[in-house]
Coordinates of C-alpha atoms in Angstrom, one line a residue:
Chain A
X219 CA 36.6 -39.0 -99.2
X220 CA 39.9 -37.0 -99.7
X221 CA 42.9 -36.4 -97.5
X222 CA 44.7 -33.1 -96.8
X223 CA 47.7 -32.7 -94.6
X224 CA 47.7 -30.0 -91.9
X225 CA 50.0 -27.6 -93.8
X226 CA 47.9 -27.7 -96.9
X227 CA 44.7 -27.4 -94.8
X228 CA 46.1 -24.1 -93.4
X229 CA 46.8 -23.0 -97.1
X230 CA 43.2 -23.8 -97.9
X231 CA 41.9 -21.8 -94.9
X232 CA 44.0 -18.9 -96.0
X233 CA 42.4 -19.0 -99.4
X234 CA 38.9 -19.3 -97.9
X235 CA 39.6 -16.4 -95.6
X236 CA 39.3 -14.2 -98.7
X237 CA 35.6 -15.1 -98.8
X238 CA 34.8 -14.0 -95.4
X239 CA 35.7 -13.8 -91.7
X240 CA 37.5 -17.0 -90.7
X241 CA 36.6 -18.5 -87.3
X242 CA 38.6 -21.3 -85.8
X243 CA 38.7 -23.2 -82.5
X244 CA 41.7 -22.4 -80.3
X245 CA 42.9 -24.4 -77.3
X246 CA 43.7 -22.4 -74.2
X247 CA 47.2 -23.4 -73.1
X248 CA 46.6 -23.5 -69.3
X249 CA 43.0 -24.9 -69.1
X250 CA 42.9 -27.0 -72.3
X251 CA 39.5 -25.5 -73.1
X252 CA 38.6 -24.6 -76.6
X253 CA 37.4 -21.2 -77.5
X254 CA 36.3 -19.9 -80.9
X255 CA 38.4 -17.1 -82.3
X256 CA 38.5 -14.9 -85.4
X257 CA 41.6 -15.2 -87.4
X258 CA 43.0 -11.8 -88.1
X259 CA 46.2 -12.9 -89.9
X260 CA 48.1 -16.0 -90.8
X261 CA 49.7 -18.3 -89.6
X262 CA 46.7 -19.6 -87.7
X263 CA 46.8 -18.7 -83.9
X264 CA 48.9 -20.8 -81.7
X265 CA 46.7 -23.6 -80.2
X266 CA 44.3 -23.8 -83.2
X267 CA 42.7 -27.2 -82.6
X268 CA 40.5 -29.2 -84.9
X269 CA 40.5 -32.2 -82.6
X270 CA 39.2 -32.4 -79.0
X271 CA 35.5 -31.6 -78.4
X272 CA 33.2 -28.6 -78.8
X273 CA 34.2 -25.1 -77.9
X274 CA 33.1 -23.3 -74.7
X275 CA 31.0 -20.9 -76.7
X276 CA 28.2 -22.0 -78.9
X277 CA 28.1 -20.9 -82.6
X278 CA 24.6 -19.3 -82.4
X279 CA 25.9 -15.8 -82.3
X280 CA 27.0 -15.9 -85.9
X281 CA 23.4 -16.3 -87.2
X282 CA 21.6 -14.5 -84.4
X283 CA 23.8 -11.8 -83.1
X284 CA 23.9 -11.0 -79.4
X285 CA 22.6 -7.6 -80.3
X286 CA 21.7 -6.2 -83.7
X287 CA 19.6 -3.4 -85.3
X288 CA 16.6 -4.9 -87.1
X289 CA 14.9 -1.6 -88.2
X290 CA 15.4 2.1 -88.4
X291 CA 12.3 4.2 -88.6
X292 CA 10.6 6.2 -89.8
X293 CA 12.1 5.9 -93.2
X294 CA 11.2 6.6 -96.8
X295 CA 11.8 3.0 -97.7
X296 CA 8.9 1.0 -96.1
X297 CA 10.6 -2.4 -96.0
X298 CA 14.0 -1.0 -95.6
X299 CA 16.6 -3.7 -95.1
X300 CA 20.3 -3.5 -95.7
X301 CA 21.4 -5.1 -99.0
X302 CA 22.2 -8.8 -98.6
X303 CA 25.7 -8.1 -99.8
X304 CA 26.5 -6.0 -96.8
X305 CA 26.1 -8.9 -94.4
X306 CA 29.4 -10.5 -93.4
X307 CA 30.3 -14.0 -94.5
X308 CA 31.6 -16.2 -91.8
X309 CA 33.8 -19.2 -92.6
X310 CA 33.4 -21.3 -89.5
X311 CA 35.8 -24.1 -89.0
X312 CA 35.6 -26.8 -86.4
X313 CA 31.8 -27.0 -85.8
X314 CA 31.0 -30.2 -84.0
X315 CA 28.1 -32.6 -84.5
X316 CA 26.2 -30.9 -81.7
X317 CA 26.7 -27.5 -83.1
X318 CA 25.4 -28.5 -86.5
X319 CA 22.3 -30.2 -85.0
X320 CA 21.6 -27.0 -83.0
X321 CA 21.8 -24.9 -86.1
X322 CA 19.4 -27.3 -87.9
X323 CA 16.9 -27.0 -85.0
X324 CA 17.1 -23.2 -84.8
X325 CA 16.7 -23.0 -88.6
X326 CA 13.4 -24.8 -88.2
X327 CA 12.1 -22.0 -86.0
X328 CA 13.8 -19.0 -87.7
X329 CA 13.5 -19.9 -91.3
X330 CA 10.8 -22.5 -91.8
X331 CA 7.0 -22.0 -91.2
X332 CA 4.9 -19.0 -92.0
X333 CA 7.5 -16.4 -91.1
X334 CA 11.2 -16.2 -91.8
X335 CA 13.5 -13.9 -89.9
X336 CA 15.3 -12.4 -92.9
X337 CA 18.4 -11.3 -90.9
X338 CA 19.0 -14.8 -89.6
X339 CA 18.3 -16.4 -93.0
X340 CA 20.8 -14.2 -94.8
X341 CA 23.5 -14.9 -92.2
X342 CA 22.9 -18.6 -92.4
X343 CA 22.9 -18.7 -96.2
X344 CA 26.2 -16.9 -96.3
X345 CA 27.8 -19.0 -93.7
X346 CA 30.5 -21.5 -94.8
X347 CA 30.7 -24.4 -92.4
X348 CA 33.7 -26.8 -92.1
X349 CA 32.8 -29.3 -89.4
X350 CA 35.0 -31.7 -87.5
X351 CA 34.9 -34.9 -85.6
X352 CA 35.2 -35.0 -81.9
X353 CA 38.4 -36.9 -80.9
X354 CA 37.4 -37.0 -77.3
X355 CA 34.4 -35.9 -75.2
X356 CA 34.0 -33.6 -72.3
X357 CA 32.6 -34.6 -68.9
X358 CA 29.4 -32.7 -69.6
X359 CA 28.9 -34.0 -73.1
X360 CA 25.8 -36.1 -73.6
X361 CA 25.0 -36.0 -77.4
X362 CA 24.4 -39.8 -77.4
X363 CA 21.5 -39.3 -74.9
X364 CA 19.8 -37.0 -77.4
X365 CA 20.2 -39.6 -80.2
X366 CA 23.2 -37.9 -81.9
X367 CA 26.8 -38.9 -82.5
X368 CA 30.0 -37.1 -81.7
X369 CA 30.7 -36.5 -85.4
X370 CA 29.1 -34.3 -88.1
X371 CA 26.3 -36.1 -90.0
X372 CA 24.7 -33.2 -92.0
X373 CA 24.5 -29.5 -92.2
X374 CA 28.1 -28.8 -93.2
X375 CA 29.8 -27.8 -96.5
X376 CA 32.9 -29.8 -95.6
X377 CA 33.8 -32.0 -92.7
X378 CA 37.2 -33.1 -91.5
X379 CA 38.4 -35.9 -89.3
X380 CA 41.8 -35.8 -87.8
X381 CA 44.0 -38.7 -88.8
X382 CA 47.8 -38.7 -88.2
X383 CA 49.4 -35.6 -89.8
X384 CA 46.2 -34.4 -91.5
X385 CA 42.5 -34.7 -92.1
X386 CA 40.1 -36.9 -94.0
X387 CA 37.7 -34.5 -95.8
X388 CA 34.2 -35.1 -97.0
X389 CA 31.9 -32.7 -98.9
X390 CA 28.3 -32.1 -97.6
X391 CA 27.1 -29.5 -100.1
X392 CA 27.6 -28.2 -103.6
X393 CA 29.6 -25.4 -102.2
X394 CA 31.9 -27.9 -100.4
X395 CA 32.2 -30.0 -103.6
X396 CA 33.3 -26.8 -105.4
X397 CA 36.0 -26.1 -102.8
X398 CA 37.3 -29.6 -103.3
X399 CA 37.4 -29.4 -107.0
X400 CA 38.8 -25.8 -107.2
X401 CA 41.6 -26.8 -104.8
X402 CA 42.2 -30.4 -106.0
X403 CA 46.0 -29.9 -105.9
X404 CA 45.8 -29.7 -102.1
X405 CA 44.1 -33.1 -101.7
X406 CA 45.1 -36.6 -102.2
X407 CA 43.6 -40.1 -101.9
X408 CA 43.4 -41.3 -98.3
X409 CA 46.2 -43.7 -97.5
X410 CA 45.6 -47.2 -96.3
X411 CA 44.4 -47.3 -92.7
X412 CA 43.3 -43.7 -92.5
X413 CA 39.6 -44.5 -92.8
X414 CA 40.0 -47.3 -90.3
X415 CA 41.6 -44.8 -87.9
X416 CA 38.6 -42.5 -88.3
X417 CA 36.2 -45.4 -87.5
X418 CA 38.3 -46.4 -84.5
X419 CA 38.4 -42.9 -83.2
X420 CA 34.6 -42.5 -83.5
X421 CA 34.0 -45.8 -81.8
X422 CA 36.3 -44.8 -79.0
X423 CA 34.6 -41.4 -78.4
X424 CA 31.2 -43.1 -78.6
X425 CA 32.1 -45.7 -76.0
X426 CA 33.4 -43.0 -73.7
X427 CA 30.2 -40.9 -74.0
X428 CA 28.1 -44.0 -73.4
X429 CA 30.1 -44.9 -70.3
X430 CA 30.0 -41.3 -69.0
X431 CA 26.3 -41.1 -69.3
X432 CA 25.2 -44.7 -68.5
X433 CA 23.3 -43.5 -65.4
X434 CA 21.3 -40.9 -67.1
X435 CA 18.0 -41.3 -69.0
X436 CA 17.7 -40.7 -72.8
X437 CA 16.1 -37.5 -74.0
X438 CA 13.5 -39.3 -76.0
X439 CA 11.8 -40.6 -72.8
X440 CA 11.9 -37.3 -71.0
X441 CA 9.0 -35.6 -72.7
X442 CA 6.4 -38.0 -71.2
X443 CA 8.2 -38.2 -67.9
X444 CA 8.3 -34.4 -67.5
X445 CA 4.5 -34.2 -68.1
X446 CA 4.1 -36.4 -65.1
X447 CA 6.0 -34.2 -62.6
X448 CA 4.8 -30.7 -63.6
X449 CA 3.8 -29.8 -60.1
X450 CA 6.3 -31.8 -58.2
X451 CA 8.3 -30.3 -55.3
X452 CA 11.4 -31.3 -57.2
X453 CA 11.3 -28.0 -59.1
X454 CA 11.4 -26.0 -55.8
X455 CA 14.4 -28.0 -54.8
X456 CA 16.2 -27.5 -58.1
X457 CA 15.4 -23.8 -58.3
X458 CA 16.6 -23.2 -54.8
X459 CA 20.1 -23.5 -56.1
X460 CA 19.5 -21.3 -59.2
X461 CA 20.8 -17.8 -59.0
X462 CA 19.0 -16.5 -62.2
X463 CA 22.2 -15.6 -64.0
X464 CA 20.9 -16.7 -67.4
X465 CA 24.1 -18.4 -68.3
X466 CA 22.3 -21.6 -69.3
X467 CA 20.1 -19.9 -71.9
X468 CA 22.9 -17.6 -73.2
X469 CA 25.4 -20.4 -73.8
X470 CA 22.8 -22.8 -75.2
X471 CA 23.0 -23.2 -78.9
X472 CA 19.3 -23.9 -79.3
X473 CA 18.0 -21.1 -77.1
X474 CA 16.9 -18.6 -79.6
X475 CA 14.4 -16.3 -77.7
X476 CA 15.0 -12.6 -78.0
X477 CA 14.0 -9.2 -76.9
X478 CA 13.0 -6.3 -79.1
X479 CA 13.5 -2.8 -77.8
X480 CA 13.6 0.7 -79.4
X481 CA 16.0 3.5 -78.9
X482 CA 16.5 7.1 -80.2
X483 CA 19.1 7.2 -83.0
X484 CA 19.8 10.8 -84.0
X485 CA 16.8 12.0 -85.9
X486 CA 15.5 8.5 -86.3
X487 CA 14.7 5.6 -84.0
X488 CA 16.2 2.1 -84.1
X489 CA 14.7 -1.3 -83.2
X490 CA 17.2 -3.6 -81.6
X491 CA 17.0 -7.4 -81.2
X492 CA 19.0 -8.8 -78.4
X493 CA 19.4 -12.3 -76.8
X494 CA 17.2 -12.7 -73.8
X495 CA 16.7 -15.3 -71.0
X496 CA 13.5 -16.8 -69.8
X497 CA 15.2 -17.4 -66.5
X498 CA 15.1 -13.7 -65.5
X499 CA 12.1 -12.2 -63.6
X500 CA 11.0 -9.6 -66.1
X501 CA 11.2 -11.8 -69.2
X502 CA 7.5 -12.5 -69.8
X503 CA 6.2 -9.6 -67.7
X504 CA 3.3 -7.7 -69.2
X505 CA 2.1 -4.2 -68.9
X506 CA 0.7 -3.7 -65.4
X507 CA 3.4 -6.0 -64.0
X508 CA 1.6 -9.3 -64.3
X509 CA 3.8 -12.2 -65.2
X510 CA 2.8 -15.8 -66.1
X511 CA 5.9 -17.2 -64.3
X512 CA 6.4 -15.3 -61.1
X513 CA 8.3 -18.0 -59.2
X514 CA 11.8 -18.9 -60.0
X515 CA 10.7 -22.6 -60.0
X516 CA 8.3 -21.7 -62.8
X517 CA 11.1 -20.3 -64.9
X518 CA 13.7 -23.0 -64.1
X519 CA 11.0 -25.5 -65.2
X520 CA 10.0 -23.5 -68.2
X521 CA 13.5 -23.8 -69.8
X522 CA 13.4 -27.6 -69.7
X523 CA 9.7 -27.9 -70.6
X524 CA 10.2 -25.6 -73.6
X525 CA 13.0 -27.7 -74.9
X526 CA 11.8 -31.2 -74.0
X527 CA 8.0 -30.8 -74.3
X528 CA 6.7 -27.7 -76.0
X529 CA 9.0 -27.8 -79.0
X530 CA 8.4 -31.5 -79.4
X531 CA 4.8 -30.6 -79.8
X532 CA 5.3 -27.6 -82.1
X533 CA 8.4 -28.6 -84.0
X534 CA 8.6 -32.3 -83.5
X535 CA 12.0 -32.3 -81.9
X536 CA 13.7 -32.1 -78.6
X537 CA 15.6 -28.8 -78.7
X538 CA 18.7 -30.1 -76.9
X539 CA 21.8 -31.4 -78.6
X540 CA 23.5 -32.7 -75.5
X541 CA 26.5 -30.3 -75.8
X542 CA 26.5 -29.9 -72.0
X543 CA 27.4 -26.2 -72.2
X544 CA 24.6 -25.3 -69.8
X545 CA 26.1 -27.8 -67.3
X546 CA 29.6 -26.2 -67.5
X547 CA 28.2 -22.6 -67.4
X548 CA 25.8 -23.0 -64.5
X549 CA 26.8 -20.9 -61.5
X550 CA 25.0 -23.3 -59.2
X551 CA 26.3 -26.5 -60.8
X552 CA 22.9 -27.6 -61.9
X553 CA 23.3 -30.6 -64.2
X554 CA 20.4 -31.1 -66.6
X555 CA 21.1 -34.9 -66.7
X556 CA 20.9 -35.1 -63.0
X557 CA 17.6 -33.2 -63.0
X558 CA 16.2 -35.7 -65.5
X559 CA 17.4 -38.6 -63.5
X560 CA 15.4 -37.3 -60.6
X561 CA 12.4 -36.6 -62.9
X562 CA 12.5 -40.1 -64.2
X563 CA 12.7 -41.6 -60.6
X564 CA 9.7 -39.5 -59.5
X565 CA 7.7 -40.1 -62.7
X566 CA 8.0 -43.9 -62.5
X567 CA 7.0 -44.1 -58.8
Chain B
X74 CA 13.5 -8.8 -98.8
X75 CA 10.7 -7.5 -96.6
X76 CA 11.6 -6.6 -93.1
X77 CA 9.0 -7.9 -90.6
X78 CA 10.4 -5.8 -87.8
X79 CA 9.8 -2.5 -89.6
X80 CA 6.8 -0.5 -88.3
X81 CA 4.9 1.2 -91.1
X82 CA 4.5 4.9 -90.7
X83 CA 1.1 5.7 -89.0
X84 CA -0.5 9.0 -88.2
X85 CA -2.6 9.5 -85.1
X86 CA -5.7 11.4 -86.4
X87 CA -7.8 11.5 -83.4
X88 CA -8.1 10.5 -79.7
X89 CA -11.5 9.6 -78.1
X90 CA -11.7 9.4 -74.4
X91 CA -13.8 6.3 -73.6
X92 CA -13.3 6.2 -69.8
X93 CA -11.0 7.9 -67.3
X94 CA -8.3 5.3 -68.1
X95 CA -9.3 4.1 -71.6
X96 CA -8.8 6.0 -74.9
X97 CA -9.5 5.1 -78.5
X98 CA -6.7 6.0 -80.9
X99 CA -7.8 6.6 -84.5
X100 CA -5.0 5.8 -86.8
X101 CA -4.2 6.2 -90.5
X102 CA -1.4 3.9 -91.6
X103 CA 0.7 4.9 -94.7
X104 CA -0.7 1.9 -96.5
X105 CA -4.0 0.0 -95.9
X106 CA -3.9 -2.8 -93.3
X107 CA -6.3 -5.7 -93.7
X108 CA -7.0 -7.5 -90.5
X109 CA -9.5 -10.1 -89.3
X110 CA -11.4 -9.4 -86.1
X111 CA -9.4 -10.7 -83.2
X112 CA -6.0 -10.5 -84.9
X113 CA -3.6 -8.1 -83.1
X114 CA -1.2 -5.3 -84.2
X115 CA 2.1 -4.2 -82.7
X116 CA 1.8 -0.5 -82.2
X117 CA 5.0 1.5 -81.9
X118 CA 5.5 4.7 -80.0
X119 CA 8.7 5.9 -81.6
X120 CA 11.6 5.5 -79.3
X121 CA 9.5 4.0 -76.5
X122 CA 8.8 0.7 -78.0
X123 CA 5.9 -1.4 -79.2
X124 CA 3.1 -3.3 -77.5
X125 CA 0.4 -5.7 -78.8
X126 CA -3.2 -4.5 -79.2
X127 CA -6.2 -5.9 -80.9
X128 CA -8.0 -3.2 -83.0
X129 CA -11.4 -2.2 -81.9
X130 CA -12.5 -0.9 -85.3
X131 CA -14.4 -2.5 -88.2
X132 CA -12.2 -5.0 -90.0
X133 CA -13.9 -4.0 -93.3
X134 CA -12.2 -0.6 -93.1
X135 CA -8.6 -0.9 -94.3
X136 CA -7.3 2.6 -94.6
X137 CA -8.1 3.6 -91.0
X138 CA -7.9 1.7 -87.8
X139 CA -9.0 2.3 -84.2
X140 CA -7.3 0.8 -81.2
X141 CA -8.8 1.2 -77.7
X142 CA -6.2 1.2 -75.0
X143 CA -6.1 1.1 -71.2
X144 CA -3.4 3.2 -69.6
X145 CA -1.4 0.5 -67.8
X146 CA 2.3 0.3 -68.8
X147 CA 5.3 2.1 -70.4
X148 CA 4.0 2.2 -74.0
X149 CA 0.4 2.9 -73.0
X150 CA 1.4 5.7 -70.7
X151 CA 3.3 7.3 -73.6
X152 CA 0.3 6.8 -75.9
X153 CA -2.1 8.5 -73.6
X154 CA 0.1 11.6 -73.6
X155 CA -0.2 11.9 -77.4
X156 CA -2.1 14.5 -79.4
X157 CA -3.6 14.1 -82.9
X158 CA -0.9 14.5 -85.5
X159 CA 1.6 12.3 -83.7
X160 CA 3.5 9.7 -85.7
X161 CA 3.3 6.1 -84.7
X162 CA 4.2 2.8 -86.3
X163 CA 2.3 -0.4 -86.9
X164 CA 3.3 -4.0 -87.6
X165 CA 0.9 -6.8 -88.3
X166 CA -1.7 -8.1 -88.3
X167 CA -0.7 -11.2 -86.3
X168 CA -2.4 -14.2 -85.0
X169 CA -5.5 -16.1 -86.2
X170 CA -8.4 -14.0 -85.0
X171 CA -11.9 -15.1 -84.0
X172 CA -13.3 -18.3 -85.6
X173 CA -16.0 -16.4 -87.7
X174 CA -16.2 -19.3 -90.1
X175 CA -17.6 -21.4 -87.3
X176 CA -20.3 -18.9 -86.2
X177 CA -22.6 -19.0 -89.2
X178 CA -26.1 -20.1 -88.2
X179 CA -25.2 -20.3 -84.6
X180 CA -26.2 -18.5 -81.4
X181 CA -23.2 -16.3 -80.7
X182 CA -22.5 -15.3 -77.1
X183 CA -20.1 -12.4 -76.7
X184 CA -18.8 -11.7 -73.1
X185 CA -16.6 -8.7 -72.5
X186 CA -15.2 -7.0 -69.4
X187 CA -13.3 -3.8 -68.9
X188 CA -10.9 -3.0 -71.7
X189 CA -11.7 -6.4 -73.1
X190 CA -14.6 -4.7 -74.7
X191 CA -12.1 -3.2 -77.2
X192 CA -11.4 -6.3 -79.4
X193 CA -15.0 -7.4 -78.8
X194 CA -16.2 -4.2 -80.7
X195 CA -14.2 -5.3 -83.7
X196 CA -15.8 -8.7 -83.5
X197 CA -19.3 -7.1 -83.2
X198 CA -18.6 -5.0 -86.3
X199 CA -17.7 -8.2 -88.2
X200 CA -20.9 -9.9 -87.0
X201 CA -23.1 -6.8 -87.7
X202 CA -21.8 -6.8 -91.3
X203 CA -24.7 -9.3 -91.8
X204 CA -26.5 -10.2 -88.6
X205 CA -28.8 -12.5 -90.4
X206 CA -25.9 -15.0 -90.9
X207 CA -26.3 -15.8 -87.2
X208 CA -29.2 -17.2 -85.3
X209 CA -28.7 -14.9 -82.3
X210 CA -26.0 -12.4 -81.2
X211 CA -26.1 -12.0 -77.4
X212 CA -23.7 -9.5 -75.9
X213 CA -22.9 -9.3 -72.2
X214 CA -20.6 -6.4 -71.2
X215 CA -19.3 -5.7 -67.7
X216 CA -17.1 -3.1 -66.0
X217 CA -16.2 -2.0 -62.5
X218 CA -18.4 1.2 -62.7
X219 CA -20.5 3.0 -65.2
X220 CA -17.7 5.3 -66.3
X221 CA -15.6 2.2 -67.2
X222 CA -18.0 0.9 -69.8
X223 CA -16.4 1.7 -73.2
X224 CA -18.5 2.5 -76.3
X225 CA -21.7 3.3 -74.3
X226 CA -22.6 5.8 -76.9
X227 CA -23.1 3.0 -79.4
X228 CA -25.0 0.4 -77.3
X229 CA -28.5 1.7 -78.4
X230 CA -27.5 1.7 -82.0
X231 CA -26.1 -1.9 -81.9
X232 CA -29.2 -3.2 -80.1
X233 CA -31.5 -1.8 -82.7
X234 CA -29.5 -3.1 -85.7
X235 CA -31.5 -6.3 -85.9
X236 CA -34.1 -8.3 -83.9
X237 CA -31.7 -11.1 -83.2
X238 CA -29.2 -8.9 -81.3
X239 CA -29.5 -8.4 -77.6
X240 CA -27.1 -6.4 -75.4
X241 CA -27.0 -6.5 -71.6
X242 CA -24.6 -4.6 -69.3
X243 CA -23.6 -4.8 -65.7
X244 CA -21.3 -3.1 -63.2
X245 CA -19.5 -4.9 -60.4
X246 CA -20.8 -2.8 -57.4
X247 CA -23.7 -0.4 -56.9
X248 CA -23.2 3.2 -58.1
X249 CA -25.4 6.3 -57.8
X250 CA -25.4 6.9 -61.6
X251 CA -26.5 3.3 -62.4
X252 CA -29.9 1.8 -62.3
X253 CA -29.1 -1.3 -64.4
X254 CA -27.9 -4.7 -63.5
X255 CA -25.3 -4.9 -60.7
X256 CA -22.9 -7.8 -60.3
X257 CA -19.9 -9.4 -62.0
X258 CA -20.3 -10.1 -65.7
X259 CA -20.7 -13.8 -64.8
X260 CA -24.1 -13.0 -63.2
X261 CA -25.3 -12.1 -66.8
X262 CA -24.7 -15.8 -67.7
X263 CA -27.3 -17.3 -65.4
X264 CA -30.4 -17.1 -67.6
X265 CA -29.1 -17.3 -71.1
X266 CA -31.6 -17.2 -74.0
X267 CA -29.2 -18.8 -76.4
X268 CA -29.5 -22.5 -77.3
X269 CA -26.3 -23.6 -75.6
X270 CA -26.0 -26.8 -77.7
X271 CA -25.9 -24.7 -80.8
X272 CA -23.8 -21.9 -79.6
X273 CA -20.3 -20.5 -79.4
X274 CA -19.1 -18.2 -76.6
X275 CA -16.4 -15.7 -77.1
X276 CA -14.9 -13.8 -74.3
X277 CA -12.3 -11.1 -73.7
X278 CA -11.3 -9.4 -70.5
X279 CA -8.8 -9.6 -67.6
X280 CA -7.5 -13.0 -67.0
X281 CA -9.3 -13.4 -63.7
X282 CA -12.5 -12.6 -65.5
X283 CA -11.8 -15.1 -68.2
X284 CA -11.2 -17.8 -65.6
X285 CA -14.6 -17.2 -63.9
X286 CA -16.5 -16.7 -67.2
X287 CA -15.1 -20.1 -68.4
X288 CA -16.1 -21.8 -65.2
X289 CA -19.6 -20.3 -65.4
X290 CA -19.9 -21.2 -69.1
X291 CA -19.0 -24.8 -68.3
X292 CA -21.4 -24.8 -65.4
X293 CA -24.3 -23.7 -67.6
X294 CA -23.6 -26.4 -70.2
X295 CA -21.0 -25.1 -72.7
X296 CA -18.3 -27.6 -73.6
X297 CA -14.6 -26.6 -74.0
X298 CA -14.7 -26.7 -77.8
X299 CA -17.6 -24.1 -77.8
X300 CA -15.6 -21.5 -75.8
X301 CA -13.1 -19.1 -77.2
X302 CA -11.0 -16.9 -75.0
X303 CA -8.8 -13.9 -76.0
X304 CA -5.7 -14.8 -74.1
X305 CA -3.0 -12.3 -73.3
X306 CA 0.7 -12.6 -72.8
X307 CA 3.6 -10.3 -73.8
X308 CA 3.4 -10.9 -77.5
X309 CA 6.4 -9.2 -79.1
X310 CA 7.7 -10.4 -82.4
X311 CA 4.3 -11.6 -83.6
X312 CA 5.9 -14.5 -85.5
X313 CA 6.3 -17.3 -83.0
X314 CA 10.0 -16.7 -82.5
X315 CA 10.8 -14.5 -79.6
X316 CA 9.4 -16.9 -77.1
X317 CA 7.5 -14.5 -74.8
X318 CA 3.9 -15.5 -75.3
X319 CA 3.9 -19.2 -74.6
X320 CA 0.8 -20.8 -73.2
X321 CA 1.9 -24.4 -72.9
X322 CA 3.3 -25.2 -76.3
X323 CA 1.3 -22.6 -78.1
X324 CA 2.6 -19.2 -79.1
X325 CA -0.4 -16.9 -78.7
X326 CA 1.0 -14.6 -81.4
X327 CA 0.6 -17.3 -84.0
X328 CA -1.8 -19.8 -82.5
X329 CA -4.0 -17.2 -80.8
X330 CA -4.5 -14.8 -79.3
X331 CA -8.1 -16.1 -79.3
X332 CA -7.8 -19.7 -78.1
X333 CA -10.3 -22.4 -78.1
X334 CA -10.6 -23.6 -74.4
X335 CA -10.4 -27.2 -75.6
X336 CA -6.8 -26.5 -76.7
X337 CA -5.6 -24.9 -73.5
X338 CA -7.8 -26.4 -70.8
X339 CA -5.0 -28.7 -69.6
X340 CA -2.3 -26.1 -69.6
X341 CA -1.2 -25.5 -66.0
X342 CA -1.9 -22.1 -64.6
X343 CA -3.5 -21.1 -67.9
X344 CA -5.1 -18.1 -66.3
X345 CA -1.8 -16.9 -64.8

């Protein structure tokens, strides 16, 4: 554990910005919401905030771009792929516990198993992640229900916790350790009371989360409960409010499904990968217009079952980190926690 | 690093008209493609996109591939317009394929309908490689009308390959050019000669057909672990990532497309 004051931390970030594109959380003055922003020049943007809670946007777009070219064909080079060195390096600062957990979950799909998505893997490998504690929680945050805590536990190179005029810093990888040793002049021993302050802050946020979510069921019990209400009318009621905007899946850090489509590109053709949403009508439509999920209720249900049932069976984990972004983003104010509360009530009848 | 999204250059060498709406595309990929019967390929029409198809050719032939395709959507419309010499792309093979390892010494029942005969032909080639490995090979093919029966030119040859092979065909409704069996393909499953207890049934066809074939097979005594169905969804990436081909928690592109009914029998709306 080391300590760095906020001026020196900015110096460190300036140095690290030479390694790649620096991304920091910035608090919007009028709303207080935190957005992620690329740093074009120093000093850091006004409102840069390594406290508070997770940003409005998830971080998934850095590893799985909103839209990217994955192949150009035909080509002389069969397995043509751009050289690894040409991929940008992102230095992401301020990733929260829920963000890290989400990356870990999506890694298990995109990198592990029989097939690896090479584009995703290169972007992830080149990413430098400096995580940070949450010093408060949002109304929609429910990481504690998913068995996580509001502070980084793994999956980072460095992690920082705001205490007083600076940050306590811990390494989480060899790369992080190297940054600490190469910049040792910027760090000092934590002063008395700083570690205690960190513990107190964590306990405070944890207590707030538990109080906010005391009426909602834990994620771990939902898999079984969902299986009991598959054909319940509850899904018709919930989907009646849904407007199929796809915001929930686009904002979700663990929604990784995508669309592949081809386009003419001069003399060649290109294959493009783009984010997609299982909530829209045409998502699983086949040739001849048949679709396995024709009703909106089928699709609304599918998102929750995919995360809380199917991926538990295939990847042994609930693919939800309780970040609450889907709750904030929903045009119809559908709150997943509320849906689960109803599911639990119905399933236990 | 190898790019799994890159379609290998493929030349369309020939097009065979099977039925008014089904054509067989004879392909030569730039490098050999080794596939197991039942595995599928992603076939690219440059600029239009790719779609999943199970080859209909002999899995033992690696430098050429045949894919039999019904004209039904955007990619297949474009395919049906193509002439020999056109350049296409291939990715794959993907999926697990048919459980050939389980069929040795068994009575194999093959049930195909419509364009579902296409992957079945690949399976038959694999079985015909050494028919003596199986106790019986009973083939039941159905289509809406005589002109819709693909590969009719080969039926006689297949039936005469070995004494343990039988092939029966049917069409859904009477037709002036047909003096054979009339009725849905399920009507060929009433008086089976196979020893059901020692048999596997493999079926491919439209989802509605698969549903009724399954019900019929269960009715005549097959158990869910003995039934394999070629399921279809919009397989796209082929690697269990893009999320389009879920059937319950399975991704057909990696866990299928040929699924044991035992695995999917409790999936809601499994037949769409």
